[in-house]
Short mmCIF file of C-alpha atoms in Angstrom, two decimals:
data_model
loop_
_atom_site.label_atom_id
_atom_site.label_comp_id
_atom_site.label_asym_id
_atom_site.label_seq_id
_atom_site.Cartn_x
_atom_site.Cartn_y
_atom_site.Cartn_z
CA MET A 1 12.92 1.11 9.14
CA SER A 2 13.25 3.78 6.48
CA ARG A 3 15.13 5.11 3.71
CA ASN A 4 18.74 6.28 3.79
CA ASN A 5 17.79 10.10 4.55
CA GLY A 6 15.80 8.59 7.55
CA THR A 7 12.28 9.43 6.36
CA PHE A 8 9.69 8.18 4.01
CA GLU A 9 8.24 10.31 1.26
CA VAL A 10 4.57 11.07 2.13
CA ILE A 11 1.60 11.94 -0.42
CA PRO A 12 -1.54 13.90 0.85
CA ILE A 13 -4.42 12.35 -0.66
CA GLU A 14 -6.01 15.59 -1.53
CA ASN A 15 -3.10 16.54 -3.78
CA GLU A 16 -3.80 13.90 -6.37
CA LYS A 17 -4.57 14.77 -9.74
CA ILE A 18 -7.95 13.24 -10.14
CA CYS A 19 -10.02 15.48 -12.34
CA ALA A 20 -11.10 12.62 -14.59
CA VAL A 21 -11.81 10.24 -11.69
CA ARG A 22 -14.08 12.92 -10.20
CA PHE A 23 -16.00 13.30 -13.48
CA LEU A 24 -16.42 9.54 -13.58
CA TYR A 25 -17.52 9.12 -9.93
CA ASN A 26 -19.35 12.35 -9.06
CA THR A 27 -21.45 13.28 -12.22
CA VAL A 28 -24.52 11.60 -13.59
CA PHE A 29 -23.09 11.16 -17.05
CA GLY A 30 -19.82 10.15 -15.93
CA ARG A 31 -21.17 7.27 -13.99
CA MET A 32 -23.23 6.11 -16.92
CA ILE A 33 -19.69 5.89 -18.75
CA LEU A 34 -18.17 4.21 -15.71
CA LYS A 35 -20.79 1.26 -15.72
CA LEU A 36 -19.12 0.50 -19.13
CA LEU A 37 -15.57 1.04 -18.25
CA THR A 38 -15.68 -1.13 -15.22
CA MET A 39 -16.90 -4.28 -16.97
CA PRO A 40 -13.83 -6.75 -17.07
CA ALA A 41 -14.70 -7.23 -20.70
CA ILE A 42 -13.39 -3.72 -21.59
CA SER A 43 -10.31 -4.36 -19.61
CA LYS A 44 -9.80 -7.68 -21.38
CA PHE A 45 -10.31 -5.81 -24.68
CA LEU A 46 -7.72 -3.18 -23.87
CA GLY A 47 -5.36 -5.83 -22.58
CA MET A 48 -5.52 -7.28 -26.20
CA ILE A 49 -4.75 -3.78 -27.80
CA MET A 50 -1.80 -3.27 -25.24
CA ASP A 51 -0.36 -6.87 -26.49
CA SER A 52 -0.37 -5.62 -29.92
CA ARG A 53 2.72 -4.63 -31.91
CA VAL A 54 1.18 -1.25 -32.71
CA SER A 55 1.04 -0.36 -28.86
CA LYS A 56 4.65 0.06 -28.94
CA LEU A 57 4.06 3.57 -30.29
CA LEU A 58 2.72 4.37 -26.97
CA ILE A 59 5.91 3.74 -25.11
CA PRO A 60 8.10 6.63 -25.85
CA GLY A 61 5.29 9.13 -24.73
CA PHE A 62 4.66 7.12 -21.47
CA ILE A 63 8.58 7.12 -20.56
CA LYS A 64 8.66 10.84 -21.16
CA LYS A 65 5.31 11.43 -19.18
CA ASN A 66 6.38 9.54 -16.12
CA ASN A 67 10.07 10.47 -16.08
CA ILE A 68 11.17 6.74 -16.45
CA ASP A 69 14.98 6.04 -16.15
CA LEU A 70 15.37 2.91 -18.42
CA SER A 71 18.82 2.37 -17.00
CA ASP A 72 17.16 1.02 -13.89
CA PHE A 73 15.76 -2.00 -15.94
CA LEU A 74 17.21 -5.00 -17.83
CA ASP A 75 18.12 -4.28 -21.46
CA GLU A 76 15.23 -5.79 -23.28
CA GLN A 77 13.43 -5.52 -26.52
CA TYR A 78 9.65 -4.80 -26.28
CA ASN A 79 7.19 -6.34 -28.60
CA SER A 80 4.16 -4.35 -27.12
CA PHE A 81 3.20 -1.81 -24.66
CA ASN A 82 2.49 -4.55 -22.14
CA ASP A 83 6.05 -6.15 -22.53
CA PHE A 84 7.28 -2.56 -21.54
CA PHE A 85 4.92 -2.18 -18.71
CA VAL A 86 6.09 -5.29 -16.91
CA ARG A 87 9.74 -4.45 -17.64
CA GLU A 88 11.98 -6.17 -15.01
CA ILE A 89 14.12 -3.90 -12.78
CA LYS A 90 17.58 -4.81 -11.85
CA LYS A 91 17.62 -6.72 -8.90
CA GLU A 92 20.26 -4.59 -7.04
CA LEU A 93 17.82 -1.71 -6.92
CA ARG A 94 15.37 -3.55 -5.02
CA PRO A 95 17.18 -5.45 -2.36
CA PHE A 96 15.60 -7.25 0.50
CA PRO A 97 16.77 -6.82 4.18
CA ALA A 98 19.36 -9.40 5.17
CA ASP A 99 17.82 -9.89 8.51
CA TYR A 100 14.75 -12.13 7.76
CA ALA A 101 13.04 -10.68 10.96
CA GLU A 102 12.53 -7.54 9.13
CA ALA A 103 9.44 -7.45 6.72
CA GLY A 104 10.22 -6.03 3.36
CA ALA A 105 7.58 -4.23 1.20
CA PRO A 106 6.49 -6.99 -1.42
CA CYS A 107 6.14 -4.06 -4.22
CA ASP A 108 6.53 -0.57 -5.09
CA GLY A 109 3.51 1.53 -4.12
CA LYS A 110 1.63 4.06 -2.04
CA LEU A 111 1.26 2.58 1.31
CA SER A 112 -1.66 2.66 3.76
CA ALA A 113 -1.90 0.91 6.95
CA TYR A 114 -5.02 -0.05 9.17
CA GLU A 115 -5.59 -2.01 12.27
CA ILE A 116 -8.13 -4.66 11.95
CA THR A 117 -10.73 -4.53 14.88
CA ASP A 118 -12.03 -7.26 16.88
CA ASP A 119 -15.04 -7.71 14.66
CA SER A 120 -12.43 -7.70 11.63
CA VAL A 121 -13.54 -4.38 10.22
CA PHE A 122 -11.24 -1.70 8.96
CA GLN A 123 -12.44 1.56 7.30
CA ILE A 124 -11.13 3.61 4.33
CA LYS A 125 -12.73 7.14 3.96
CA ASN A 126 -16.57 6.15 4.01
CA SER A 127 -16.22 2.55 3.10
CA LYS A 128 -16.29 0.05 5.97
CA TYR A 129 -14.69 -3.14 5.01
CA THR A 130 -14.82 -6.49 6.54
CA ILE A 131 -12.31 -9.18 6.12
CA GLU A 132 -14.97 -11.74 5.50
CA ASP A 133 -16.19 -9.77 2.56
CA LEU A 134 -12.59 -9.32 1.33
CA LEU A 135 -11.93 -12.92 1.63
CA ARG A 136 -15.30 -14.46 1.01
CA ASP A 137 -14.43 -16.75 3.85
CA LYS A 138 -15.60 -16.25 7.27
CA GLY A 139 -13.50 -18.82 9.13
CA LEU A 140 -10.37 -17.27 7.55
CA ALA A 141 -11.29 -13.77 8.16
CA ASP A 142 -11.94 -14.58 11.91
CA GLU A 143 -8.05 -15.31 11.95
CA TYR A 144 -7.00 -11.81 11.14
CA SER A 145 -9.34 -10.02 13.80
CA GLY A 146 -7.12 -7.56 15.81
CA GLY A 147 -4.49 -7.97 13.18
CA VAL A 148 -3.09 -5.47 10.50
CA CYS A 149 -3.97 -4.69 6.96
CA LEU A 150 -1.55 -3.21 4.56
CA ILE A 151 -2.63 -1.65 1.19
CA TYR A 152 -0.06 -0.82 -1.45
CA ARG A 153 -1.72 1.11 -4.26
CA LEU A 154 0.24 1.00 -7.48
CA SER A 155 -0.03 4.11 -10.21
CA PRO A 156 0.72 3.15 -13.76
CA ASP A 157 4.29 4.66 -13.52
CA ASP A 158 5.13 2.16 -10.63
CA TYR A 159 7.09 -0.93 -10.90
CA HIS A 160 4.39 -3.67 -11.62
CA ARG A 161 5.96 -6.85 -10.43
CA TYR A 162 5.53 -8.13 -6.86
CA VAL A 163 7.22 -10.75 -4.54
CA TYR A 164 6.75 -13.09 -1.57
CA ALA A 165 7.51 -11.15 1.63
CA ASP A 166 8.86 -14.30 3.50
CA ASP A 167 9.74 -17.78 3.06
CA GLY A 168 6.96 -20.41 3.35
CA GLU A 169 4.39 -22.67 1.75
CA ILE A 170 1.24 -21.95 0.09
CA TYR A 171 -1.84 -23.02 1.90
CA LEU A 172 -4.65 -21.76 -0.35
CA HIS A 173 -4.75 -19.84 -3.73
CA ARG A 174 -8.13 -18.31 -4.57
CA LYS A 175 -9.64 -16.05 -7.40
CA LEU A 176 -12.61 -14.02 -7.06
CA GLU A 177 -14.48 -12.29 -9.91
CA GLY A 178 -15.71 -8.78 -9.93
CA VAL A 179 -15.83 -5.57 -11.66
CA LEU A 180 -12.74 -3.17 -11.91
CA HIS A 181 -13.01 0.22 -10.33
CA THR A 182 -10.19 2.44 -10.20
CA VAL A 183 -8.19 2.21 -6.89
CA ARG A 184 -7.72 5.91 -6.25
CA PRO A 185 -8.56 7.03 -2.65
CA ILE A 186 -11.27 9.42 -3.67
CA VAL A 187 -13.38 6.41 -4.88
CA HIS A 188 -13.68 4.88 -1.39
CA GLU A 189 -16.05 7.79 -0.67
CA LYS A 190 -18.83 5.98 -2.75
CA TYR A 191 -17.62 2.17 -3.37
CA SER A 192 -16.29 -0.52 -1.41
CA VAL A 193 -13.71 -1.09 -4.08
CA PHE A 194 -11.65 -3.80 -2.81
CA THR A 195 -14.66 -6.20 -2.08
CA GLN A 196 -16.17 -5.17 -5.67
CA ASN A 197 -13.20 -5.45 -7.78
CA ALA A 198 -11.91 -8.76 -9.47
CA ARG A 199 -9.08 -10.09 -7.16
CA GLU A 200 -6.90 -13.17 -6.31
CA TYR A 201 -5.17 -14.09 -2.94
CA THR A 202 -2.66 -16.31 -1.53
CA VAL A 203 -2.66 -17.72 2.02
CA PHE A 204 0.75 -18.95 3.02
CA GLN A 205 2.45 -20.30 6.07
CA THR A 206 5.57 -18.22 6.56
CA GLU A 207 8.76 -18.77 8.56
CA ASN A 208 8.85 -15.52 10.38
CA PHE A 209 5.07 -14.00 10.50
CA GLY A 210 3.01 -16.86 10.56
CA LYS A 211 -0.06 -17.37 8.37
CA VAL A 212 0.00 -14.36 5.95
CA ILE A 213 -2.36 -13.31 3.29
CA GLN A 214 -1.35 -11.67 0.12
CA MET A 215 -3.88 -10.32 -2.29
CA GLU A 216 -3.75 -8.60 -5.86
CA VAL A 217 -6.64 -6.28 -6.60
CA GLY A 218 -7.40 -5.54 -10.39
CA ALA A 219 -8.30 -1.95 -11.16
CA LEU A 220 -9.75 0.11 -13.83
CA PHE A 221 -8.02 -1.03 -17.48
CA VAL A 222 -5.85 -3.74 -15.66
CA GLY A 223 -6.27 -6.57 -18.17
CA ARG A 224 -4.38 -9.37 -16.24
CA ILE A 225 -3.36 -10.27 -12.90
CA ILE A 226 -0.33 -12.93 -13.54
CA ASN A 227 0.60 -15.23 -10.64
CA HIS A 228 3.39 -17.53 -11.38
CA VAL A 229 2.62 -20.54 -8.93
CA THR A 230 -0.47 -21.40 -6.61
CA SER A 231 0.99 -23.97 -4.51
CA GLY A 232 4.14 -25.34 -2.99
CA LYS A 233 7.00 -23.75 -1.19
CA VAL A 234 7.88 -20.26 -1.98
CA LYS A 235 11.13 -18.00 -1.33
CA ARG A 236 11.33 -14.62 0.32
CA ALA A 237 11.89 -12.05 -2.33
CA ALA A 238 11.13 -14.36 -5.08
CA GLU A 239 8.86 -12.98 -7.75
CA LYS A 240 5.15 -13.78 -7.12
CA GLY A 241 3.58 -12.29 -10.10
CA MET A 242 2.93 -8.86 -12.00
CA PHE A 243 0.17 -6.78 -13.26
CA GLN A 244 -0.48 -5.77 -16.86
CA PHE A 245 -1.66 -2.28 -17.98
CA GLY A 246 -3.19 -0.01 -15.53
CA GLY A 247 -2.77 0.77 -11.53
CA SER A 248 -3.45 -1.82 -9.18
CA THR A 249 -3.19 -2.95 -5.49
CA VAL A 250 -1.55 -5.49 -3.26
CA ILE A 251 -3.11 -6.06 0.22
CA MET A 252 -1.31 -7.97 2.86
CA LEU A 253 -3.05 -9.28 6.02
CA PHE A 254 -1.07 -10.26 9.05
CA ARG A 255 -2.60 -11.98 12.15
CA LYS A 256 -2.69 -10.15 15.70
CA GLY A 257 0.82 -9.98 17.03
CA ALA A 258 2.51 -11.22 13.90
CA ILE A 259 4.17 -8.04 12.95
CA GLU A 260 5.61 -5.05 14.68
CA LEU A 261 4.75 -2.44 12.11
CA ASN A 262 6.82 0.80 11.86
CA PRO A 263 3.85 3.23 13.56
CA ILE A 264 4.84 6.01 10.94
CA PHE A 265 2.51 4.06 8.45
CA LEU A 266 -0.40 3.97 10.63
CA GLU A 267 0.42 7.91 11.76
CA HIS A 268 0.24 8.86 7.90
CA THR A 269 -2.89 6.89 7.22
CA GLN A 270 -4.60 8.35 10.13
CA ASN A 271 -3.55 11.96 8.80
CA ASP A 272 -5.16 11.06 5.41
CA ALA A 273 -1.84 10.36 3.63
CA GLU A 274 -0.21 7.65 1.73
CA THR A 275 3.60 6.79 2.35
CA LEU A 276 5.78 5.95 -0.81
CA VAL A 277 7.54 2.64 -0.36
CA LYS A 278 9.86 0.54 -2.70
CA MET A 279 9.88 -3.19 -2.86
CA GLY A 280 12.31 -4.42 -0.30
CA GLU A 281 12.17 -1.38 2.12
CA VAL A 282 11.62 -2.41 5.70
CA ILE A 283 8.25 -1.89 7.11
CA GLY A 284 8.32 -3.75 10.27
CA ARG A 285 9.77 -6.74 11.96
CA ALA A 286 8.81 -10.02 13.70
CA PRO A 287 8.11 -9.53 17.37
#
């Protein structure tokens, strides 16, 4: 359950370049600015700019800064920066496992894994989260007591499309309004980001992993979360949606006993580190 070299790449959280984030969240003047920046209206306005033709001027610098290899992506013409940001990768570069009992990652990102306690709580840094606050639905939250919470944090340089983790049928789709904090780990020291940020989630009955919840969380400067369908049957590895400009997060909730997670992810998380994964990489299997 790993890459060809036998290991996953690990990122110690303290090694992140977060000077600007520390300024915004740890200084009085920074928090004054933050109140404006986290307003959804600001992200919507920035999204309009990123949709404009003039935003194409930002693409070459972004490619250079993030060492993006355009040969990995479909050959397209980009009419705006957002067009480029959601560029589509070649399918063969993100294969899903052939064994349907194996769980593939639904997106690229930095993965953290948490066991949900019997009172439906998990903790990140100094922020204690309840599944009820996350979903705003106590009855649904209770179903995931004792289960597993997987958090995939996407940076601006990551691939920003995401897929369904298994065949199944959508049971519920819900949008929750909120603000838009950054999703960098340092922010959890002061804010319960995932229960404050705008987000939407899909509950679907899967063929191999039971009733799974897949949630997309907006973040600072994320203009839009775009999900293609909100009802009906879905197919494993089919595209569920995409994030437009900014870093974002995909959260997956599995019920107790529904997945045998590779223990390395829990171990890395307990050691205050994230694990780099790519869409389709095996993160566990059905018991």
